[in-house]
Coordinates of C-alpha atoms in Angstrom, one line a residue:
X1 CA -23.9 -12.0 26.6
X2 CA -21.5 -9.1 26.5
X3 CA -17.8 -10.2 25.1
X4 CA -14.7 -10.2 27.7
X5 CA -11.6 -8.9 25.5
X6 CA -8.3 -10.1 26.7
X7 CA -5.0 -8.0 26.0
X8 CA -2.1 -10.4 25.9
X9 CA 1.3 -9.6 25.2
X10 CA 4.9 -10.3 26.4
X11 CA 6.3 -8.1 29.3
X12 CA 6.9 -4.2 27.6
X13 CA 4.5 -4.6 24.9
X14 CA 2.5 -2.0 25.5
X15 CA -0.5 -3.5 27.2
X16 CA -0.8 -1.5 30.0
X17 CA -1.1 1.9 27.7
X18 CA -3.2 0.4 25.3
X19 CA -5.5 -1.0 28.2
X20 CA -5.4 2.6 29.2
X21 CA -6.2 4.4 26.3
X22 CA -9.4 1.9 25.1
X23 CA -11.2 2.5 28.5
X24 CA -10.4 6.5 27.9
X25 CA -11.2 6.8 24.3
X26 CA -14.7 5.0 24.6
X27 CA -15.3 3.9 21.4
X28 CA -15.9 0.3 22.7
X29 CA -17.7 0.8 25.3
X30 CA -15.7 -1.4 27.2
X31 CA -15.8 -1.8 31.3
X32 CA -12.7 -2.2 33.4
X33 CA -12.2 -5.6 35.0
X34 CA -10.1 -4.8 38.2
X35 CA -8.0 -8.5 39.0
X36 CA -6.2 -9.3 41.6
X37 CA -2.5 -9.9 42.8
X38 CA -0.1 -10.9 45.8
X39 CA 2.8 -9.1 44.6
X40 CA 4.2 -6.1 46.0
X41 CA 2.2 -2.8 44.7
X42 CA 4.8 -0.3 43.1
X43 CA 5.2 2.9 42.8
X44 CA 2.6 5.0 41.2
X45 CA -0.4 2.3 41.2
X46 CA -3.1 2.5 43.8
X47 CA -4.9 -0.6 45.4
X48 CA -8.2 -1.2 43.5
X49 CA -7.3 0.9 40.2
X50 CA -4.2 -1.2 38.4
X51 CA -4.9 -4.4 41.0
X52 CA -6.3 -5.5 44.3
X53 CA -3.9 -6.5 46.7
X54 CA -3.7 -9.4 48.6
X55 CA -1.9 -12.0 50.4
X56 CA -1.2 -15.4 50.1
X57 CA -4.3 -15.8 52.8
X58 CA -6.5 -13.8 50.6
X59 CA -5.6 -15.6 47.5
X60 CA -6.1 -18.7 49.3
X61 CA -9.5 -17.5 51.2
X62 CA -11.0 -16.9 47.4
X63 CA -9.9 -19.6 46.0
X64 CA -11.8 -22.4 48.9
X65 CA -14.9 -19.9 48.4
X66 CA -14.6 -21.0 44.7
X67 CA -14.8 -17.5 43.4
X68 CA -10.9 -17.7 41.7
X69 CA -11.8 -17.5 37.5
X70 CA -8.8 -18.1 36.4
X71 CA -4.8 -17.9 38.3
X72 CA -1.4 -17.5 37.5
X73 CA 1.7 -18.1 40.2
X74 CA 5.4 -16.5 39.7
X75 CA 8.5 -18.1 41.5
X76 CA 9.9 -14.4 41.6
X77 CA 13.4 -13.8 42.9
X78 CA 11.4 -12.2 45.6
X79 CA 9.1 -15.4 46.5
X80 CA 5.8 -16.6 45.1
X81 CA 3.6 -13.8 43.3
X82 CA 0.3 -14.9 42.2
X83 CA -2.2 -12.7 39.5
X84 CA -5.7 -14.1 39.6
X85 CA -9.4 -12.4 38.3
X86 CA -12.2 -12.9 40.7
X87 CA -16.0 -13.2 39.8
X88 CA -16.1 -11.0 42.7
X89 CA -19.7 -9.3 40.8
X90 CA -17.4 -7.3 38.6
X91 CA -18.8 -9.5 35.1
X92 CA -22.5 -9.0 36.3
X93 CA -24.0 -7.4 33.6
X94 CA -24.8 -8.9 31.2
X95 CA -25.0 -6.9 27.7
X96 CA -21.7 -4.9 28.5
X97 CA -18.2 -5.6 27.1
X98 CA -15.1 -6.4 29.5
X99 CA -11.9 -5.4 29.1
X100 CA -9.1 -7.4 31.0
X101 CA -5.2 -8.3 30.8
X102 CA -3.9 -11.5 30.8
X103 CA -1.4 -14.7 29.5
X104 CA -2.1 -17.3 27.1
X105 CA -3.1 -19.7 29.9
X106 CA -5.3 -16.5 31.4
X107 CA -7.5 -16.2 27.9
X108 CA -7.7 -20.6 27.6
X109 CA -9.1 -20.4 31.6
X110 CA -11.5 -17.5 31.1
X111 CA -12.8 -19.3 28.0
X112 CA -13.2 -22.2 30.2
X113 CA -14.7 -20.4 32.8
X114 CA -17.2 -17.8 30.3
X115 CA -17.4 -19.5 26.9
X116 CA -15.2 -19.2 24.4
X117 CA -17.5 -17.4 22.0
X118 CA -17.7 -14.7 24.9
X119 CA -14.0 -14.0 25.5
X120 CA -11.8 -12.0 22.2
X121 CA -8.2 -12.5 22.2
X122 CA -6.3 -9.1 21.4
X123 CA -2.7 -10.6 21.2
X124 CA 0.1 -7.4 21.2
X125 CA 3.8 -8.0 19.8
X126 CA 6.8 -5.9 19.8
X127 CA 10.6 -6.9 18.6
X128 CA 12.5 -8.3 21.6
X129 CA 15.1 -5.6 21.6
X130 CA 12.4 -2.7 22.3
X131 CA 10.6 -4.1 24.7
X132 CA 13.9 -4.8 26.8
X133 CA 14.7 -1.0 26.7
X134 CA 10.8 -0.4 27.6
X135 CA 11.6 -2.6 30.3
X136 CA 14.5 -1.4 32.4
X137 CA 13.3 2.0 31.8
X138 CA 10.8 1.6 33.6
X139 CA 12.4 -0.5 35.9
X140 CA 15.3 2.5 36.7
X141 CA 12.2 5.0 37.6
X142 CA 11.3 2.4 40.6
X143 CA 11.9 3.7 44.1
X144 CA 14.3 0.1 44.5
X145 CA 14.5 -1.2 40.9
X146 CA 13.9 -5.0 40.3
X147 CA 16.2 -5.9 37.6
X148 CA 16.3 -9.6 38.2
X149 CA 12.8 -10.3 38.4
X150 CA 12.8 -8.0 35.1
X151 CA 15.4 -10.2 33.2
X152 CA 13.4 -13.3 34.7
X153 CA 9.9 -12.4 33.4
X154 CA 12.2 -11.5 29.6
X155 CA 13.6 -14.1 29.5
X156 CA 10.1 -16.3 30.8
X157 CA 8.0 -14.7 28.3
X158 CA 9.8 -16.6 25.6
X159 CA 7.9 -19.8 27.0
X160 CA 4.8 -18.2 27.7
X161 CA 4.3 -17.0 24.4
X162 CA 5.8 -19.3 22.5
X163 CA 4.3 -20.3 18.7
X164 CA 2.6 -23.5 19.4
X165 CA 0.7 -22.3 22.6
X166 CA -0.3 -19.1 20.2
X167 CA -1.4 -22.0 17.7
X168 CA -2.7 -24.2 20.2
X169 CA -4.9 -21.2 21.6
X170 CA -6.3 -20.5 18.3
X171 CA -4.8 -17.2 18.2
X172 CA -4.7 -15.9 14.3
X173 CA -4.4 -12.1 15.0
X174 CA -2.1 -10.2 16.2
X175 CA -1.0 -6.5 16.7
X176 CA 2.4 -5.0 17.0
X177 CA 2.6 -2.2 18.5
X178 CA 5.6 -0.5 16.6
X179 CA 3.1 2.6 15.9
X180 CA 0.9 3.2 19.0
X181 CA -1.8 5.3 16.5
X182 CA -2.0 2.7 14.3
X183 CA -1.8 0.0 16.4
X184 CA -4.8 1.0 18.4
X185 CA -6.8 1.9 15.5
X186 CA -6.6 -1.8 14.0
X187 CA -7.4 -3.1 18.1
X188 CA -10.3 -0.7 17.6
X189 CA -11.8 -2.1 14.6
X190 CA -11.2 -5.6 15.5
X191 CA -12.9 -5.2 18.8
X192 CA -15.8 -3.4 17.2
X193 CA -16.3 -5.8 14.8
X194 CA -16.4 -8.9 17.3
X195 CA -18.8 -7.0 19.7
X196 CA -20.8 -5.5 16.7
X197 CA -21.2 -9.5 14.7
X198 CA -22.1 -11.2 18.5
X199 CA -25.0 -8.6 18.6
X200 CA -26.4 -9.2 15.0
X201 CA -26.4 -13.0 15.9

């Protein structure tokens, strides 16, 4: 079976450019895994590429037809926001490698869910005080900036990625991504080497 690797990270670490740039590159040979979400879409993304979106009906419509893999719900300063993958036919095939984004609790359920010899944890770090600039720049270039649910998923991230839950996932590696060059050559040889040692078994 073809391995699912799961970018994890806290909010401005990078992951959605380093998601970007390992589908691009190709060296893996890895396949997108579109998942799904109820929150608002924002500017720039389109429905289907970064996300599908839903509503609380949709989420709720997948889940009784027992096709949720794994979900994760937000109590945003703008109500409840749910991210969720589907096995919507998207993890069909069987020899080729998956690439996703997800939490601690995300990785843990898709392990449930696949195996966890199938799924590769990629876990990305960055000093606090970076990824807070990352974060409200990106926040300022919003058509109607969000700066508490910014400062709400900072400060959350402390929680969600705290040591013993790395521990407790079995997490060993990580990657900061001080250097983006650098960074994503280590990811690349890490990935290749898990993909390349599940084959030769």
């Amino acid at each position: 079976m073809g391995k699912i690797i799961c970018l994890m990270g806290k909010s401005a670490t990078g992951k959605d450019t380093i998601y970007k740039y390992l589908l691009e590159d190709g060296t893996c040979d890895l396949r997108k895994v579109v998942p799904y979400t109820t929150r608002p879409i924002r500017q720039g993304e389109q429905n289907g590429r970064e996300y599908f979106y839903t509503d609380e009906a949709g989420y709720q419509c997948l889940k009784g037809q027992g096709k949720v893999v794994e979900d994760r719900a937000y109590h945003t300063v703008h109500g409840l926001w749910r991210y969720f993958m589907v096995d919507d036919g998207q993890f069909q095939e069987a020899r080729q490698d998956f690439l996703v984004i997800g939490t601690l609790e995300a990785y843990q359920k898709l392990q449930d869910y696949f195996g966890r010899e199938r799924v590769v944890p990629v876990l990305i770090e960055l000093e606090d005080g970076i990824r807070l600039q990352r974060a409200l720049d990106r926040e300022k270039g919003q058509d109607q900036p969000r700066y508490e649910e910014m400062c709400r998923r900072f400060l959350a991230d402390s929680q969600d990625f705290a040591e013993d839950k790395i521990k407790k996932a079995g997490i060993s590696v990580r990657f900061c991504n001080d250097d983006l060059e650098k960074c994503l050559a280590r990811i690349k040889d890490y990935i290749l080497a898990c993909c390349r040692l599940d084959r030769e078994m």
